CSV table of C-alpha atoms in Angstrom, one decimal:
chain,number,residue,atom,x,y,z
A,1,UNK,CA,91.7,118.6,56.0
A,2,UNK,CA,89.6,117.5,53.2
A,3,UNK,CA,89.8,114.3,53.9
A,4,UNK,CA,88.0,114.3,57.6
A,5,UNK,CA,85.5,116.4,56.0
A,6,UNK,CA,84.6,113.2,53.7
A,7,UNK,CA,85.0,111.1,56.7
A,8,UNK,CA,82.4,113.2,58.7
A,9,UNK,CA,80.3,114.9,56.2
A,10,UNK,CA,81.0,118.2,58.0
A,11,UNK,CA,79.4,120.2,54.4
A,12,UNK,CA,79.8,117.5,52.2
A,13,UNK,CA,78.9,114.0,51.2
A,14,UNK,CA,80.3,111.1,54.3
A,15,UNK,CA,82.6,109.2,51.9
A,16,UNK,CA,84.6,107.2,53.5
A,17,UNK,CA,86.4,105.8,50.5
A,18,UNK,CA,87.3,109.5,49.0
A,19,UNK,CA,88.5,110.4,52.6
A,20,UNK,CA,90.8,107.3,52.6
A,21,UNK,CA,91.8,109.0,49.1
A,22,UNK,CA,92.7,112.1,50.6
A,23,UNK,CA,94.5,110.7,53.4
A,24,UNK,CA,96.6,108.7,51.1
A,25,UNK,CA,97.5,112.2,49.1
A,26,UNK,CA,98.3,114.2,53.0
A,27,UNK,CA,100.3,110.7,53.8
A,28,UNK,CA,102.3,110.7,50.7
A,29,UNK,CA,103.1,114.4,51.7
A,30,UNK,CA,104.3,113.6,54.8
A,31,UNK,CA,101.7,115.1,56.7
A,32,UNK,CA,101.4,113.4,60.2
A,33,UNK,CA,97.7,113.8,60.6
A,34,UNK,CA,96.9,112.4,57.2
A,35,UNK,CA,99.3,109.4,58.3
A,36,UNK,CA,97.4,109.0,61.6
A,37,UNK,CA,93.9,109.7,59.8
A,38,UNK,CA,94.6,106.6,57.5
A,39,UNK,CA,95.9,104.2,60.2
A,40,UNK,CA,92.3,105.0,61.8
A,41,UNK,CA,90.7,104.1,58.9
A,42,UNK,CA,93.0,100.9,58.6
A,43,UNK,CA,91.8,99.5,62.2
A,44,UNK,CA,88.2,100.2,61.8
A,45,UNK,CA,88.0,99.5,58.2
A,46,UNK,CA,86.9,102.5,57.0
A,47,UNK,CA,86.7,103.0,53.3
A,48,UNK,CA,89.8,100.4,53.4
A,49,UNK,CA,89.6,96.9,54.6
A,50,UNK,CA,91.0,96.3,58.0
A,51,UNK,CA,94.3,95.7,58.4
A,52,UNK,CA,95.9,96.3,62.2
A,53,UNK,CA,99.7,96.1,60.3
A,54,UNK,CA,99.1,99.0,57.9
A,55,UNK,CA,97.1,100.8,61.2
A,56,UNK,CA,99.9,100.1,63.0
A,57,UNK,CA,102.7,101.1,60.4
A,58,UNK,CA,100.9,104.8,59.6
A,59,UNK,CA,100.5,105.2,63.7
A,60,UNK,CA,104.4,105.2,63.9
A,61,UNK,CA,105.6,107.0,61.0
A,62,UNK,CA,103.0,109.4,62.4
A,63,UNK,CA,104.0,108.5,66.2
A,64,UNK,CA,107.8,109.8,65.3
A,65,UNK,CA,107.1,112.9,63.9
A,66,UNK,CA,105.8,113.6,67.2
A,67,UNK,CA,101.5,113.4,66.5
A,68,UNK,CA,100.5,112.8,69.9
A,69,UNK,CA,97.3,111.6,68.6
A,70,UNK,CA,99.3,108.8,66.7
A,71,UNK,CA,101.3,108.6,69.6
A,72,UNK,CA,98.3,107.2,72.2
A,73,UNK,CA,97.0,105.1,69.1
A,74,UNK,CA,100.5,103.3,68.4
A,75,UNK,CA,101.2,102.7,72.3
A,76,UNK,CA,97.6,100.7,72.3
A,77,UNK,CA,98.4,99.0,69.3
A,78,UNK,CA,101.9,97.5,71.1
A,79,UNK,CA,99.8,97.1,74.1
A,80,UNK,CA,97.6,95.2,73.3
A,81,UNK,CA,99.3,93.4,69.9
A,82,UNK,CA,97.2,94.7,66.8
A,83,UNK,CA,98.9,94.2,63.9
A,84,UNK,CA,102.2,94.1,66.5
A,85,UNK,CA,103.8,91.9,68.1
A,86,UNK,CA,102.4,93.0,71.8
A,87,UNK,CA,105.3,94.8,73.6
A,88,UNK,CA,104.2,96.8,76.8
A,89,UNK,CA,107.8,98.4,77.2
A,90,UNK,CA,106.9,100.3,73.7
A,91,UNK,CA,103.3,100.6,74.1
A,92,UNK,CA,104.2,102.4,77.6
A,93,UNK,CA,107.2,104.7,76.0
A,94,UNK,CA,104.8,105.8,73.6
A,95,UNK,CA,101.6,106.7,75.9
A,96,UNK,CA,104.2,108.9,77.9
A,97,UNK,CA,105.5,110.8,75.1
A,98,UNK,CA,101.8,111.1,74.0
A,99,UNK,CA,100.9,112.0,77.5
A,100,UNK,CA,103.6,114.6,78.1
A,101,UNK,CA,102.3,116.9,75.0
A,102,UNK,CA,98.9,116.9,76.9
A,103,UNK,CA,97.1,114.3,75.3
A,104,UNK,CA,94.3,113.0,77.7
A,105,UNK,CA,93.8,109.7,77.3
A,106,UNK,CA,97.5,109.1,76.6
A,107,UNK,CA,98.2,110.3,80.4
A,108,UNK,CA,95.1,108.0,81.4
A,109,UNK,CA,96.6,105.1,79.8
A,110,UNK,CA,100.2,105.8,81.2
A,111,UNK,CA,98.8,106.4,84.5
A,112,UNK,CA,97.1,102.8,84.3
A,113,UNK,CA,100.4,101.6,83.2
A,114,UNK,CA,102.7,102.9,86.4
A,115,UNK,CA,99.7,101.7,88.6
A,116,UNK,CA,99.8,98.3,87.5
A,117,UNK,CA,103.8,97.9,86.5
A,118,UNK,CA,102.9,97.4,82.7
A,119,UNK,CA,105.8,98.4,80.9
A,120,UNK,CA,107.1,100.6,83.6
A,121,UNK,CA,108.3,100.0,86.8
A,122,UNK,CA,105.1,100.0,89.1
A,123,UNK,CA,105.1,103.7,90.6
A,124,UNK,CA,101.5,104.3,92.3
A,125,UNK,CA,102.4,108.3,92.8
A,126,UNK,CA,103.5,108.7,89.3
A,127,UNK,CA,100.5,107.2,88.1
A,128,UNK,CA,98.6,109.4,90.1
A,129,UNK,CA,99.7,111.9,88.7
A,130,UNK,CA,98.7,111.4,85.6
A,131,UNK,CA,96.2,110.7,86.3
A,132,UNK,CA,95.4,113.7,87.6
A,133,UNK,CA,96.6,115.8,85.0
A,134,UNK,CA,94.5,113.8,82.7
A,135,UNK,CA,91.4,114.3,85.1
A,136,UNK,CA,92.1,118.7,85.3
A,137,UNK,CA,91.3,117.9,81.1
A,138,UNK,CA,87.6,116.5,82.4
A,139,UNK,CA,88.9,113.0,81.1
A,140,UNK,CA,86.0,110.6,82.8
A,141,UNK,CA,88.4,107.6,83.1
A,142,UNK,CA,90.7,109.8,85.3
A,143,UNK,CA,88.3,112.0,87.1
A,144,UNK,CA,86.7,108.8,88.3
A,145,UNK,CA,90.4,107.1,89.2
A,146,UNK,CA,91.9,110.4,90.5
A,147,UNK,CA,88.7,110.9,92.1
A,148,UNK,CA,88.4,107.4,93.7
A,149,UNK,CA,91.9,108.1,95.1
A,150,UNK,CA,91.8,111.5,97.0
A,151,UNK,CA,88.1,110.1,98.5
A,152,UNK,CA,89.6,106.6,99.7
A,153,UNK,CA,93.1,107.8,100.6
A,154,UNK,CA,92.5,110.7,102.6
A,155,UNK,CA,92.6,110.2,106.7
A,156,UNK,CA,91.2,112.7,108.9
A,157,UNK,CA,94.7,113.4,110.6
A,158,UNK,CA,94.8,114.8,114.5
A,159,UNK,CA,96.8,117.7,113.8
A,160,UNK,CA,94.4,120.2,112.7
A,161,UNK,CA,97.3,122.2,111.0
A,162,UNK,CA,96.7,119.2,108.1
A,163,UNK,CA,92.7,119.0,108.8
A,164,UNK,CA,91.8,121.2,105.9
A,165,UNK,CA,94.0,120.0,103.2
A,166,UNK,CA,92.8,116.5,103.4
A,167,UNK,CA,89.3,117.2,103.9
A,168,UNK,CA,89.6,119.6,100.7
A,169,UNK,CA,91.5,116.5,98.8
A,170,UNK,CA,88.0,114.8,100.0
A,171,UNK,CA,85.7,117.6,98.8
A,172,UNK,CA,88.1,117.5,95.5
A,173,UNK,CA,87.2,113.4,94.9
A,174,UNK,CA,83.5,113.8,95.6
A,175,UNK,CA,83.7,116.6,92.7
A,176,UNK,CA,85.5,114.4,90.2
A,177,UNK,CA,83.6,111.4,90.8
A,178,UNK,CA,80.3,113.3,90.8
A,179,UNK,CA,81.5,115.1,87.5
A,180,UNK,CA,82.4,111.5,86.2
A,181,UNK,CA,78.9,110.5,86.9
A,182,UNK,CA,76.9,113.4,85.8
A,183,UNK,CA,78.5,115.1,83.3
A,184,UNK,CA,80.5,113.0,81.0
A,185,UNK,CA,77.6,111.0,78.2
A,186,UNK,CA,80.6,110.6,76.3
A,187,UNK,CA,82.1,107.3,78.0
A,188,UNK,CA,80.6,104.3,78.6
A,189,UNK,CA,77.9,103.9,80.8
A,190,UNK,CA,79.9,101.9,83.4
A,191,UNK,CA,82.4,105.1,84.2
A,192,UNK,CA,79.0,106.7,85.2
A,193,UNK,CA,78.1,103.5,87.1
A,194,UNK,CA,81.4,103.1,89.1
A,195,UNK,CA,81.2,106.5,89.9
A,196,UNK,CA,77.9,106.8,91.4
A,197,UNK,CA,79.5,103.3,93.3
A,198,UNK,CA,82.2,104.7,94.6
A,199,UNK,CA,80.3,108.1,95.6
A,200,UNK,CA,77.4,106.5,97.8
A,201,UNK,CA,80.4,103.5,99.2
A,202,UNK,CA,81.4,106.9,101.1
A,203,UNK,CA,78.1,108.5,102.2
A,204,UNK,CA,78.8,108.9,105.3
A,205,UNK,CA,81.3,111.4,104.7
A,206,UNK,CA,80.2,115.2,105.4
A,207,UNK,CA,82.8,116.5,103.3
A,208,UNK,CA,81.9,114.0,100.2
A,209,UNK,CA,77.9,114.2,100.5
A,210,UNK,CA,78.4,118.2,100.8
A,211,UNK,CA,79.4,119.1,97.3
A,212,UNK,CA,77.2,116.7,95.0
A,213,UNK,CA,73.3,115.1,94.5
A,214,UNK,CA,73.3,112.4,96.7
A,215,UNK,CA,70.7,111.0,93.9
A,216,UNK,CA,72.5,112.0,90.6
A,217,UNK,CA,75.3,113.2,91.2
A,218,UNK,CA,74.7,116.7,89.6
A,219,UNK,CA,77.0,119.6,91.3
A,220,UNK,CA,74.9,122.8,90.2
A,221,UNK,CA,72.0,123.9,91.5
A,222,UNK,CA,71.7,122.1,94.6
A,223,UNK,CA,69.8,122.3,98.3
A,224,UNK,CA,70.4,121.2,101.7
A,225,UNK,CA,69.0,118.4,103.6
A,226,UNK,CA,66.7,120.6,105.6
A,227,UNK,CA,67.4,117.5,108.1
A,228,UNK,CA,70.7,117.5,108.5
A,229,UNK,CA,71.8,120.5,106.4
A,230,UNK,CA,75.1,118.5,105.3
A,231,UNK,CA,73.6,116.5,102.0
A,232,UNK,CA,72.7,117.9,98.9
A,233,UNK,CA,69.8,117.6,96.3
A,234,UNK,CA,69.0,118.7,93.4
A,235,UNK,CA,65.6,118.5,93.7
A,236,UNK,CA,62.6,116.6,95.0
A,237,UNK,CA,62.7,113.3,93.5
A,238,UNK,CA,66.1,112.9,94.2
A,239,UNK,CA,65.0,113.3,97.8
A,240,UNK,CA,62.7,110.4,96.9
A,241,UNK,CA,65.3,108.4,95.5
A,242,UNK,CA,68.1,108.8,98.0
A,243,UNK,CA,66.3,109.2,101.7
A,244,UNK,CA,66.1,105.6,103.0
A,245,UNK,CA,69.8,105.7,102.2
A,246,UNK,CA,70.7,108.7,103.8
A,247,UNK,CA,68.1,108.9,106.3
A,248,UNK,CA,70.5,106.7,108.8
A,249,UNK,CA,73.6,109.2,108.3
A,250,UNK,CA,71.5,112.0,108.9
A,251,UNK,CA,70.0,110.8,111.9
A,252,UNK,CA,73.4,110.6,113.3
A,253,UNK,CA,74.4,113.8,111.8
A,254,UNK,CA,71.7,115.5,113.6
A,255,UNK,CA,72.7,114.5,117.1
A,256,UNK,CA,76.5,115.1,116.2
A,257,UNK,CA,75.4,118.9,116.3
């Protein structure tokens, strides 16, 4: 679209005002990207002034045509009352119908939504699993939730027919918050933050410190405690950086064997 080329200055000029221009041309079309492209530049006042009612109006006539992009950006705008009047009911029809054509932070936000009972009936499984398919996309928000989850909710049962699968949900936690924390600049620093939290609130799991950097949470390239041969490093000074902390777990470790 000629228009987002303008807007980004992907080989030409960043104008934002000739990309409003162009959007206004794909709008009066009918074109749903165009429509959602202009209710962008509506909310952040780009090339237009800001106006949350005309960001709001293009998100819906794009919403309806079934643009899950304008979709997720309509249900925040009823969520949270921008240019609106706030209505969670809508807000949360919309982040479904977004989130069921696979857009990320659409199943995030409706996950969030059936967690808390926020338009929806409160339905912790459901949200879950959203969550979750929002989190196999490498969404940050939702590897770290999805990830806090299998970490805190899995019990080492007695039957050792069910051992495996809930150490594996384990391992699978430790990956997404470790991938959270690593791997995803894109998101706010405190997505990186919480992750690394939530990571070393559980070092004294085997099958969480086995799959990630106790220091940095990288997942690649990494080396065993020579100690306790259960934690992982990445490399030296993240042996420096993590051993007063995990020197007491691998003590015990060690005499476990």
């Amino acid at each position: 679209m000629l228009g987002a080329m303008h807007d980004t200055g992907q080989g030409v000029r960043t104008d934002h005002a000739l990309a409003v221009h162009y959007y206004r041309q794909a709008t009066d079309q009918g074109h749903a990207e165009g429509r959602c492209c202009l209710g962008i530049c509506y909310r952040n006042s780009s090339g237009v002034p800001q106006c949350h009612a005309e960001a709001a109006r293009y998100f819906r006539l794009a919403a309806d045509q079934g643009y899950a992009t304008a979709q997720y950006n309509y249900a925040t705008t009823c969520f949270y009352g921008e240019g609106v009047p706030q209505d969670h009911e809508e807000g949360a029809r919309y982040y479904r119908l977004a989130a069921d054509q696979g857009e990320a932070q659409g199943q995030c936000n409706y996950a969030m939504a059936c967690r808390h009972g926020e338009g929806v009936p409160r339905e912790h499984e459901e949200g879950a699993r959203y969550h979750r398919l929002a989190a196999d996309q490498g969404y940050a928000p939702s590897m770290l939730a999805h990830g806090a989850r299998l970490v805190d909710d899995q019990d080492v049962p007695a039957d050792k027919r069910s051992l495996e699968p809930a150490l594996a949900g384990v391992r699978t936690g430790a990956r997404l918050l470790a991938h959270a924390a690593h791997t995803a600049p894109d998101f706010e620093p405190r997505f990186r933050l919480q992750a690394l939290e939530l990571l070393h609130s559980h070092a004294d799991k085997r099958e969480v410190v086995s799959v990630y950097c106790i220091g940095c949470g990288a997942t690649k390239g990494l080396k065993q405690c020579t100690r306790c041969h259960v934690a992982r490093f990445c490399g030296s000074a993240c042996i420096r950086l993590s051993w007063l902390a995990h020197k007491e777990c691998s003590a015990r470790w060690v005499e476990q064997e």
